[in-house]
Short mmCIF file of C-alpha atoms in Angstrom, two decimals:
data_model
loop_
_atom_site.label_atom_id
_atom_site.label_comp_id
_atom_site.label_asym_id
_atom_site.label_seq_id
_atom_site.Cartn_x
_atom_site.Cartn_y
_atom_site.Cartn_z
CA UNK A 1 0.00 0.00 0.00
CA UNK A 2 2.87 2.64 0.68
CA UNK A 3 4.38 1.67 -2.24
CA UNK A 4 1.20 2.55 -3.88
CA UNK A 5 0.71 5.72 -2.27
CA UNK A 6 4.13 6.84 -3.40
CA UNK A 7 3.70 5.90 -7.51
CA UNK A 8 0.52 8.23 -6.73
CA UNK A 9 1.72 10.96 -5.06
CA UNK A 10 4.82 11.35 -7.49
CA UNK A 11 2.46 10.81 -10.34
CA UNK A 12 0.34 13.88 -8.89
CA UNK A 13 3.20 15.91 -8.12
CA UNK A 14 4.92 15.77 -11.45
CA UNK A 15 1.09 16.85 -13.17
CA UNK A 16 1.46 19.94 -11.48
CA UNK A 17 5.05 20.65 -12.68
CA UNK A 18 4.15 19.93 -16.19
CA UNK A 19 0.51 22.21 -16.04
CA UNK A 20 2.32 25.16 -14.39
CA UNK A 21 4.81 25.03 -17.06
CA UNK A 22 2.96 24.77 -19.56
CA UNK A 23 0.59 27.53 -18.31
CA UNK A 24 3.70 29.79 -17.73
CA UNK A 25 4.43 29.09 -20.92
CA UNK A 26 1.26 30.14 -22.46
CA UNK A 27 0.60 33.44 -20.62
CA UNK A 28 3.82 34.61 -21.87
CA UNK A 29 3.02 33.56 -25.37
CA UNK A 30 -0.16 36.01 -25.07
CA UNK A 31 2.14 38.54 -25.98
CA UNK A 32 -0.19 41.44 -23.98
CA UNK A 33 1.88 44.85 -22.91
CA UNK A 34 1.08 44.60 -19.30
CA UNK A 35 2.98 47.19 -18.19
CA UNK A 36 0.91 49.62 -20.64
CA UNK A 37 -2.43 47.99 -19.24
CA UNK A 38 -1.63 48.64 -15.88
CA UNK A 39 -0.21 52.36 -16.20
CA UNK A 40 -3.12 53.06 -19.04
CA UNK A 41 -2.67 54.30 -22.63
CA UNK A 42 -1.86 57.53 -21.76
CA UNK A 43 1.38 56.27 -19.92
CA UNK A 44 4.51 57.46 -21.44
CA UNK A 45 6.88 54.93 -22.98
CA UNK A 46 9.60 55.59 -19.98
CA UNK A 47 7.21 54.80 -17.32
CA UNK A 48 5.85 51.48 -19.10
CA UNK A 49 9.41 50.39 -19.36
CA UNK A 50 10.40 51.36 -15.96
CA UNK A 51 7.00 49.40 -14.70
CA UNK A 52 8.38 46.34 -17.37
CA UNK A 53 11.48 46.30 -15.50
CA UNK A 54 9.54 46.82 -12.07
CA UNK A 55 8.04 43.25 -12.49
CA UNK A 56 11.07 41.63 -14.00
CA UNK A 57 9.40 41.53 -17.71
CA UNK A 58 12.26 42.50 -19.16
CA UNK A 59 14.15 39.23 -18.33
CA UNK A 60 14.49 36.13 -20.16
CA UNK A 61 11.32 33.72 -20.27
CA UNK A 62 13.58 31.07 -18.80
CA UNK A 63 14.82 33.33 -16.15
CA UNK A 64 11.34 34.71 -14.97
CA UNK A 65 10.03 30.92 -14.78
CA UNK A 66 13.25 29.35 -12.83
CA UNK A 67 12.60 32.86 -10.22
CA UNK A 68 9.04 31.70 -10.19
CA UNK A 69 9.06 27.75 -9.52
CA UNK A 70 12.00 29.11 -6.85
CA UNK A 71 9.49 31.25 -4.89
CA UNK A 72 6.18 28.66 -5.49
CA UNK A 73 8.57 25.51 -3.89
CA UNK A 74 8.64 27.87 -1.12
CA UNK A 75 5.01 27.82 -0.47
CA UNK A 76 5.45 31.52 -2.36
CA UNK A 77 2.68 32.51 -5.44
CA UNK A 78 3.84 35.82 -5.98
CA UNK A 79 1.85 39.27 -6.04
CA UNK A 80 -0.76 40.68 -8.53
CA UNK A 81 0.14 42.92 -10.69
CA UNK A 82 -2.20 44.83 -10.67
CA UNK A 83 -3.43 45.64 -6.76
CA UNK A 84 0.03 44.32 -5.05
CA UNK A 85 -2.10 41.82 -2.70
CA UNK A 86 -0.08 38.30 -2.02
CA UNK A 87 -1.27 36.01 -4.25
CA UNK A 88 -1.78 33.27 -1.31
CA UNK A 89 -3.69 35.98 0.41
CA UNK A 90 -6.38 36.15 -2.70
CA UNK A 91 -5.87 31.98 -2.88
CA UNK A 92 -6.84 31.94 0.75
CA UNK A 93 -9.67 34.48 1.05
CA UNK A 94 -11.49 33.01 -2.11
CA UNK A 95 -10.93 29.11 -1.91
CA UNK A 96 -13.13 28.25 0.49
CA UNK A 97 -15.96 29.58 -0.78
CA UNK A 98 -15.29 27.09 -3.95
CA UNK A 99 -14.67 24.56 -1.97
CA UNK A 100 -17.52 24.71 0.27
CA UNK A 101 -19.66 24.71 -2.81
CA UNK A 102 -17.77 21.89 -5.22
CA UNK A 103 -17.43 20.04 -1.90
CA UNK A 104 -21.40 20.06 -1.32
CA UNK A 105 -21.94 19.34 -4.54
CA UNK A 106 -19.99 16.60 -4.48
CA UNK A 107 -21.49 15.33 -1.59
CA UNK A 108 -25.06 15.52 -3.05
CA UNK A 109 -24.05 14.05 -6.41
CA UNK A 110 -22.54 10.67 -4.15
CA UNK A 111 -25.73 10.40 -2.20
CA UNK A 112 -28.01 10.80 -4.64
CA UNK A 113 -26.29 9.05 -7.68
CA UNK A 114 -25.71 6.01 -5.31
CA UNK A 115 -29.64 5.95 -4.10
CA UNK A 116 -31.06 6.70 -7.83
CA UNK A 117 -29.17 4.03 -9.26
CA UNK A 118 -29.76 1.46 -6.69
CA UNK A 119 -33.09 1.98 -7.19
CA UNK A 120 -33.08 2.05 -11.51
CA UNK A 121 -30.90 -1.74 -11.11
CA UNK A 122 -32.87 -3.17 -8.66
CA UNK A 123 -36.76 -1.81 -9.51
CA UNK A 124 -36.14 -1.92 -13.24
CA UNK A 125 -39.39 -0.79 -15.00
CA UNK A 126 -40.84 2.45 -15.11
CA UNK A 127 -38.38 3.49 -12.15
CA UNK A 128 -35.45 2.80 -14.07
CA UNK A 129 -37.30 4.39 -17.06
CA UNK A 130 -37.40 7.95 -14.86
CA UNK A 131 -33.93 7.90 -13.66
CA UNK A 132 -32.42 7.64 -17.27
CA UNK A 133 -34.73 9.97 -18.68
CA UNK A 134 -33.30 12.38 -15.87
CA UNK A 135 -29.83 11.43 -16.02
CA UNK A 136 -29.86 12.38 -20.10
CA UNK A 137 -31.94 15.35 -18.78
CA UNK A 138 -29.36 16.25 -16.19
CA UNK A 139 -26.48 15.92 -18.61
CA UNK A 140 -27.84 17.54 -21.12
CA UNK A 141 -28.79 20.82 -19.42
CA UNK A 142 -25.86 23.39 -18.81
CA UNK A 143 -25.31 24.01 -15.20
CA UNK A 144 -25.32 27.91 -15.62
CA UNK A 145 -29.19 26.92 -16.84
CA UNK A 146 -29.84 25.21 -13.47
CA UNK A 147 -28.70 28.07 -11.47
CA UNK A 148 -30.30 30.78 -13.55
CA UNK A 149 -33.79 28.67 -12.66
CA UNK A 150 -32.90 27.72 -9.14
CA UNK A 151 -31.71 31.29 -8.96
CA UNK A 152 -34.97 32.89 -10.10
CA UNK A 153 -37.44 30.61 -8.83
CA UNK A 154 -36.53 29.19 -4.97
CA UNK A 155 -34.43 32.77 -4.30
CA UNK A 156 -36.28 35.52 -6.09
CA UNK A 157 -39.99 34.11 -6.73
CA UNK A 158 -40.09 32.24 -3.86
CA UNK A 159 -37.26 33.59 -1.19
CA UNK A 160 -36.57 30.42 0.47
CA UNK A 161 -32.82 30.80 -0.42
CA UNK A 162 -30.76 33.68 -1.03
CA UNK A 163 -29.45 34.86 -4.04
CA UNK A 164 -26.35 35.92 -3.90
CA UNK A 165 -23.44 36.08 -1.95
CA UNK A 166 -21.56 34.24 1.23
CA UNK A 167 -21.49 33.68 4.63
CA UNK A 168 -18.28 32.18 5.80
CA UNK A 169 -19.07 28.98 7.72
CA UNK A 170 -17.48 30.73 11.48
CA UNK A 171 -20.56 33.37 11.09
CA UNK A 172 -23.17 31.18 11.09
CA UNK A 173 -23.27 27.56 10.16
CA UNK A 174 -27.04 27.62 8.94
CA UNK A 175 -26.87 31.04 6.66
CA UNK A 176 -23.58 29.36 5.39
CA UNK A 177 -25.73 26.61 4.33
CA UNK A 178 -28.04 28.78 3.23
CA UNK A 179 -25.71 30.37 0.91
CA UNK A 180 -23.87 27.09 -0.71
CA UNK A 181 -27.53 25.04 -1.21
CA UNK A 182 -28.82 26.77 -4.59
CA UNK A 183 -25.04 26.62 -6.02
CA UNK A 184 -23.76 23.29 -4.79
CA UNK A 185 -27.20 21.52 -6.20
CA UNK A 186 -26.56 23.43 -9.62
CA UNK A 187 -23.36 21.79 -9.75
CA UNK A 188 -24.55 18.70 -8.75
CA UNK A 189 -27.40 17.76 -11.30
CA UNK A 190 -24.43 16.59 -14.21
CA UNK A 191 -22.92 15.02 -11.87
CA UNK A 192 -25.09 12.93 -9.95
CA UNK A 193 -26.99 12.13 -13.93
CA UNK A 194 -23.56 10.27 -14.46
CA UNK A 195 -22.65 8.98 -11.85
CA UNK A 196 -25.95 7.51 -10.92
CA UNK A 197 -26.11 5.73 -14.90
CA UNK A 198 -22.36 4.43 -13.76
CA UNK A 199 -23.78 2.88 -10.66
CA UNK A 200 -26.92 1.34 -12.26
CA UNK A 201 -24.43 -0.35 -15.01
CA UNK A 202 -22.31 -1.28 -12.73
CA UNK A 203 -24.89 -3.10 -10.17
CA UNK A 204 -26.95 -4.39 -12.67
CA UNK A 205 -23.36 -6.45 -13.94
CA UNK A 206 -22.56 -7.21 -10.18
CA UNK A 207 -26.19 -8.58 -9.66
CA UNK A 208 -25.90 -11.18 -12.37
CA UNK A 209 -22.43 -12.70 -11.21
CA UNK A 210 -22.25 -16.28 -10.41
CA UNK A 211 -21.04 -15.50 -6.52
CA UNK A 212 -24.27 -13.53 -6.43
CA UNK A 213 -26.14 -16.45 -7.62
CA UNK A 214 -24.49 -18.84 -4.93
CA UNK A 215 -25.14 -16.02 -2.11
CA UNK A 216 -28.64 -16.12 -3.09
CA UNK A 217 -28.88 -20.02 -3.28
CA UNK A 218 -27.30 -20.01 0.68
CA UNK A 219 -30.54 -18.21 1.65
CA UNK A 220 -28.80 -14.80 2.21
CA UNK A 221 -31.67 -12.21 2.23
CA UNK A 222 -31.39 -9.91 -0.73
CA UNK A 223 -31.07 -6.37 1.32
CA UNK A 224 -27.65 -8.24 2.86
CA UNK A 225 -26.20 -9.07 -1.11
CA UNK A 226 -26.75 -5.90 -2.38
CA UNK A 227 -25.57 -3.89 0.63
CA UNK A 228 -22.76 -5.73 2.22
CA UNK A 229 -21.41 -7.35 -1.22
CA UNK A 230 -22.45 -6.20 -4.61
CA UNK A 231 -22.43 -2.36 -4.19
CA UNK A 232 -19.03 -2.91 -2.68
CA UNK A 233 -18.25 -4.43 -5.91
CA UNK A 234 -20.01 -1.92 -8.00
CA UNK A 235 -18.59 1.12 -6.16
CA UNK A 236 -14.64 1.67 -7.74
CA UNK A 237 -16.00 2.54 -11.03
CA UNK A 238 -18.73 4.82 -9.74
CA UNK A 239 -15.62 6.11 -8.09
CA UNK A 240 -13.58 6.97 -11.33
CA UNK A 241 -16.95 8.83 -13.03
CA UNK A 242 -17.33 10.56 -9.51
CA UNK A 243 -13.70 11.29 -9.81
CA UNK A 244 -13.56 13.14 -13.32
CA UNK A 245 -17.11 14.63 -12.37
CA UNK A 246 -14.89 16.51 -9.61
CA UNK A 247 -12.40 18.02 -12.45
CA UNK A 248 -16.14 18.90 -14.21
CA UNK A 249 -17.56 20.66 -10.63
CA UNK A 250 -14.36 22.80 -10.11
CA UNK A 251 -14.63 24.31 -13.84
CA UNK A 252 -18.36 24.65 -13.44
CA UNK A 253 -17.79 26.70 -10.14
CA UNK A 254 -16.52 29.61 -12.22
CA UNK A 255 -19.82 29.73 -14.21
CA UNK A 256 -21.79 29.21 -10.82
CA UNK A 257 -20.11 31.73 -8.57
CA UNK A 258 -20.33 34.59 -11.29
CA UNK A 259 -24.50 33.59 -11.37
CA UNK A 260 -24.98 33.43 -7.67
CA UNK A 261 -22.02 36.35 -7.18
CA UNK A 262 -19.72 34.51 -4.97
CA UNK A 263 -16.10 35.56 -4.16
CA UNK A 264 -14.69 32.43 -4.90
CA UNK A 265 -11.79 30.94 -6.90
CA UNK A 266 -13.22 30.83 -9.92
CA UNK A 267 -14.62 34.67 -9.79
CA UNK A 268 -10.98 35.54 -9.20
CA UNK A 269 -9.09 33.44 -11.99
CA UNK A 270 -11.70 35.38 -14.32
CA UNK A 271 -10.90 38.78 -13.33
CA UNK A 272 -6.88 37.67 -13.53
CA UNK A 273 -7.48 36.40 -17.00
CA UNK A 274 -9.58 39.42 -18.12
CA UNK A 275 -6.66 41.70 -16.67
CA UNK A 276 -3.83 39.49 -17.78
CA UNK A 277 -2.70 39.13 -14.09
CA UNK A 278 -0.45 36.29 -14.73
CA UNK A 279 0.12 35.53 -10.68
CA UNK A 280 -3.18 35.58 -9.84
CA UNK A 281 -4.23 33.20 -12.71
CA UNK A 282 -0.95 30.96 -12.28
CA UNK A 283 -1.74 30.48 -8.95
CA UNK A 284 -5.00 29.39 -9.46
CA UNK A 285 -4.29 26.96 -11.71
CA UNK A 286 -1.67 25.40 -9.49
CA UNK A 287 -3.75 25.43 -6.71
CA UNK A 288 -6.84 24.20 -8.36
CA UNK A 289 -4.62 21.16 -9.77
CA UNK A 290 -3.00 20.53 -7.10
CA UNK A 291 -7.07 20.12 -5.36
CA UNK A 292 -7.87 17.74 -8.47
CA UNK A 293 -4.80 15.75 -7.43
CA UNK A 294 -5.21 15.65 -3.63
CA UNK A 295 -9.24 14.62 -4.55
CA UNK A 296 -7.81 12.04 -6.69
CA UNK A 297 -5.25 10.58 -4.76
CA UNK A 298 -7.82 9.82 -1.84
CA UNK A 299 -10.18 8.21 -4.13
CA UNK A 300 -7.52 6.44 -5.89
CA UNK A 301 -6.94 5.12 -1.76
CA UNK A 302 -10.88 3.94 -1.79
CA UNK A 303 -10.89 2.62 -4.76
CA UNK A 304 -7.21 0.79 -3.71
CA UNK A 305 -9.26 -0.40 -0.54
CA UNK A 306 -12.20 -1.60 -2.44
CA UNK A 307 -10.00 -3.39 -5.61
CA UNK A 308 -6.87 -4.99 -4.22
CA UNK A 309 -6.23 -5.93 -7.77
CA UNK A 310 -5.30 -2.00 -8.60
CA UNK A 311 -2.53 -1.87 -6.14
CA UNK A 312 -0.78 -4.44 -7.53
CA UNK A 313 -1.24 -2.68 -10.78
#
C-alpha cells in the first residue's frame, strides 16, 4: 500500500510541474503589454518600461520561470500585478468559498447518484425508465441553466434561499448553508446524472455474477447481497466517473459563482485572466490542480481499498 501511495503521489506531483509550465508558458506567449495595461494608454513609454522592469518583464522567459518555480517551492505565489495583494492571500480568502460549494456538490451528487441508481438496477421498469430519462436530462442541461432557474425561482420568486453572496461557515453555520444550497445543487445535477447511470451499469453487472447467484442459493436475504457485497463491488467505477465529475464541478464553479455572485476561486481566476494578471491566474491553476490531485489521490486510496487488484497494478 505505501508503495502505492508513493507511484501516486509522485504521479500527482509531477502533473502539477508539467501544467504550471505549460501555463507559464502560455501566458507569456499572449504577448499582452502589461505594463501599458496597468499604467493606461496615456502612460509614457519611460514609465511602461520602468513598470516592465519593475516586475522583472524584461528578463528572459527562462529566467522569470526558474525565479518563479523558486518562490512557489517555497510555499510563495507571488503578487498581482495589478493591486500588489499576495497572491496566497487572494488563494486563501477566495478558496473556500469554492470549496464549500464543489465540496457540497460533491457530496449531493454521491448520495443521490448512489440511491437513484440502486433503485433504476434493482426496480427496473418504469423506475429505471425515470432515472435515465433524468440522467440524459441532467447531462444535457448546462449548469449555468440550473442556477439561472434555481436562482430565479426558490431565491427571487419564492425567497426560500438567497441569491447571492456568502457567509463564511465561522458566522453562522445555517446562513452558510443557506448560501452554498442553490449553487452546490446546480453543480450537482451533471454530476449525480452520471454517476448515478455508472452505478446502475455497474450493479446491474454485479447482480448477475455467479457469486451472487451462490449467495442467493445459501438463503442470504437480498437487502444483505446488495448492501454488504455487490455495491461494494459496484462502487470503484462509480468512483472513477465521480472522480472526473470533480475536475467537471471545479470548472463549473466559475460559471456558478459569477451567477450566484460569490467571491470564490473561480470569480478571481476570471478577473486575472480578463486583466492578464499572470500571478493571480498561475496560482489558481496550481492550486486548483494541485485540489484535483489531492481529490484524486484519496479516491484512488478507496478505490485501492475496495479493488486490491489495482494496487498491484
Amino acid at each position: 500500500m505505501l508503495t502505492f501511495l508513493i507511484r501516486r503521489i509522485a504521479a500527482g506531483a509531477a502533473l502539477v510541474a508539467v501544467v504550471a509550465t505549460a501555463t507559464f508558458l502560455l501566458l507569456n506567449l499572449t504577448g499582452t503589454d502589461v505594463a501599458r495595461n496597468i499604467l493606461g494608454e496615456t502612460a509614457t513609454r519611460s514609465a511602461v518600461a520602468a513598470k516592465s522592469h519593475e516586475l522583472g518583464l524584461d528578463q528572459p522567459l527562462v529566467e522569470r520561470y526558474w525565479h518563479w518555480a523558486e518562490q512557489a517551492l517555497r510555499g510563495d505565489l507571488g503578487t498581482s500585478w495589478f493591486t500588489g495583494d499576495p497572491v496566497n492571500q487572494s488563494l486563501m480568502d477566495t478558496l473556500p468559498v469554492t470549496l464549500s460549494i464543489v465540496l457540497a456538490g460533491l457530496l449531493i451528487a454521491a448520495v443521490l447518484s448512489v440511491a437513484l441508481g440502486t433503485a433504476a438496477a434493482l426496480r427496473g421498469g418504469w423506475v429505471d425508465r425515470v432515472v435515465q430519462f433524468a440522467a440524459v436530462l441532467g447531462t444535457a442541461v448546462p449548469s449555468f441553466l440550473i442556477a439561472l432557474v434555481l436562482a430565479v425561482t426558490l431565491a427571487v420568486r419564492l425567497g426560500w434561499l438567497p441569491a447571492t453572496g456568502y457567509v463564511a461557515i465561522d458566522a453562522s453555520v445555517v446562513d452558510w448553508l443557506r448560501s452554498i444550497t442553490l449553487p452546490a445543487v446546480s453543480l450537482a445535477v451533471a454530476a449525480t446524472a452520471a454517476t448515478a447511470m455508472q452505478v446502475r451499469g455497474a450493479l446491474m453487472d454485479v447482480l448477475r455474477a455467479d457469486y451472487v447467484r451462490t449467495l442467493r442459493s445459501r438463503g442470504l436475504k437480498p437487502r444483505s447481497i446488495v448492501f454488504r457485497h455487490a455495491l461494494r463491488n459496484a462502487a470503484p467505477p462509480a468512483l472513477t466517473v465521480l472522480a472526473l465529475q470533480f475536475i467537471g464541478l471545479i470548472s463549473g464553479a466559475v460559471v456558478v459563482e459569477k451567477v450566484f455572485g460569490l467571491p470564490g476561486i473561480g470569480t478571481l481566476a476570471n478577473s486575472a485572466a480578463v486583466r492578464g494578471d499572470a500571478p493571480v491566474l498561475l496560482g489558481t491553476v496550481v492550486v486548483t490542480v494541485a485540489i484535483v490531485v489531492a481529490v484524486n489521490l484519496l479516491l484512488d486510496i478507496a478505490y485501492g481499498w475496495l479493488n486490491p487488484k489495482v494496487r498491484v497494478s
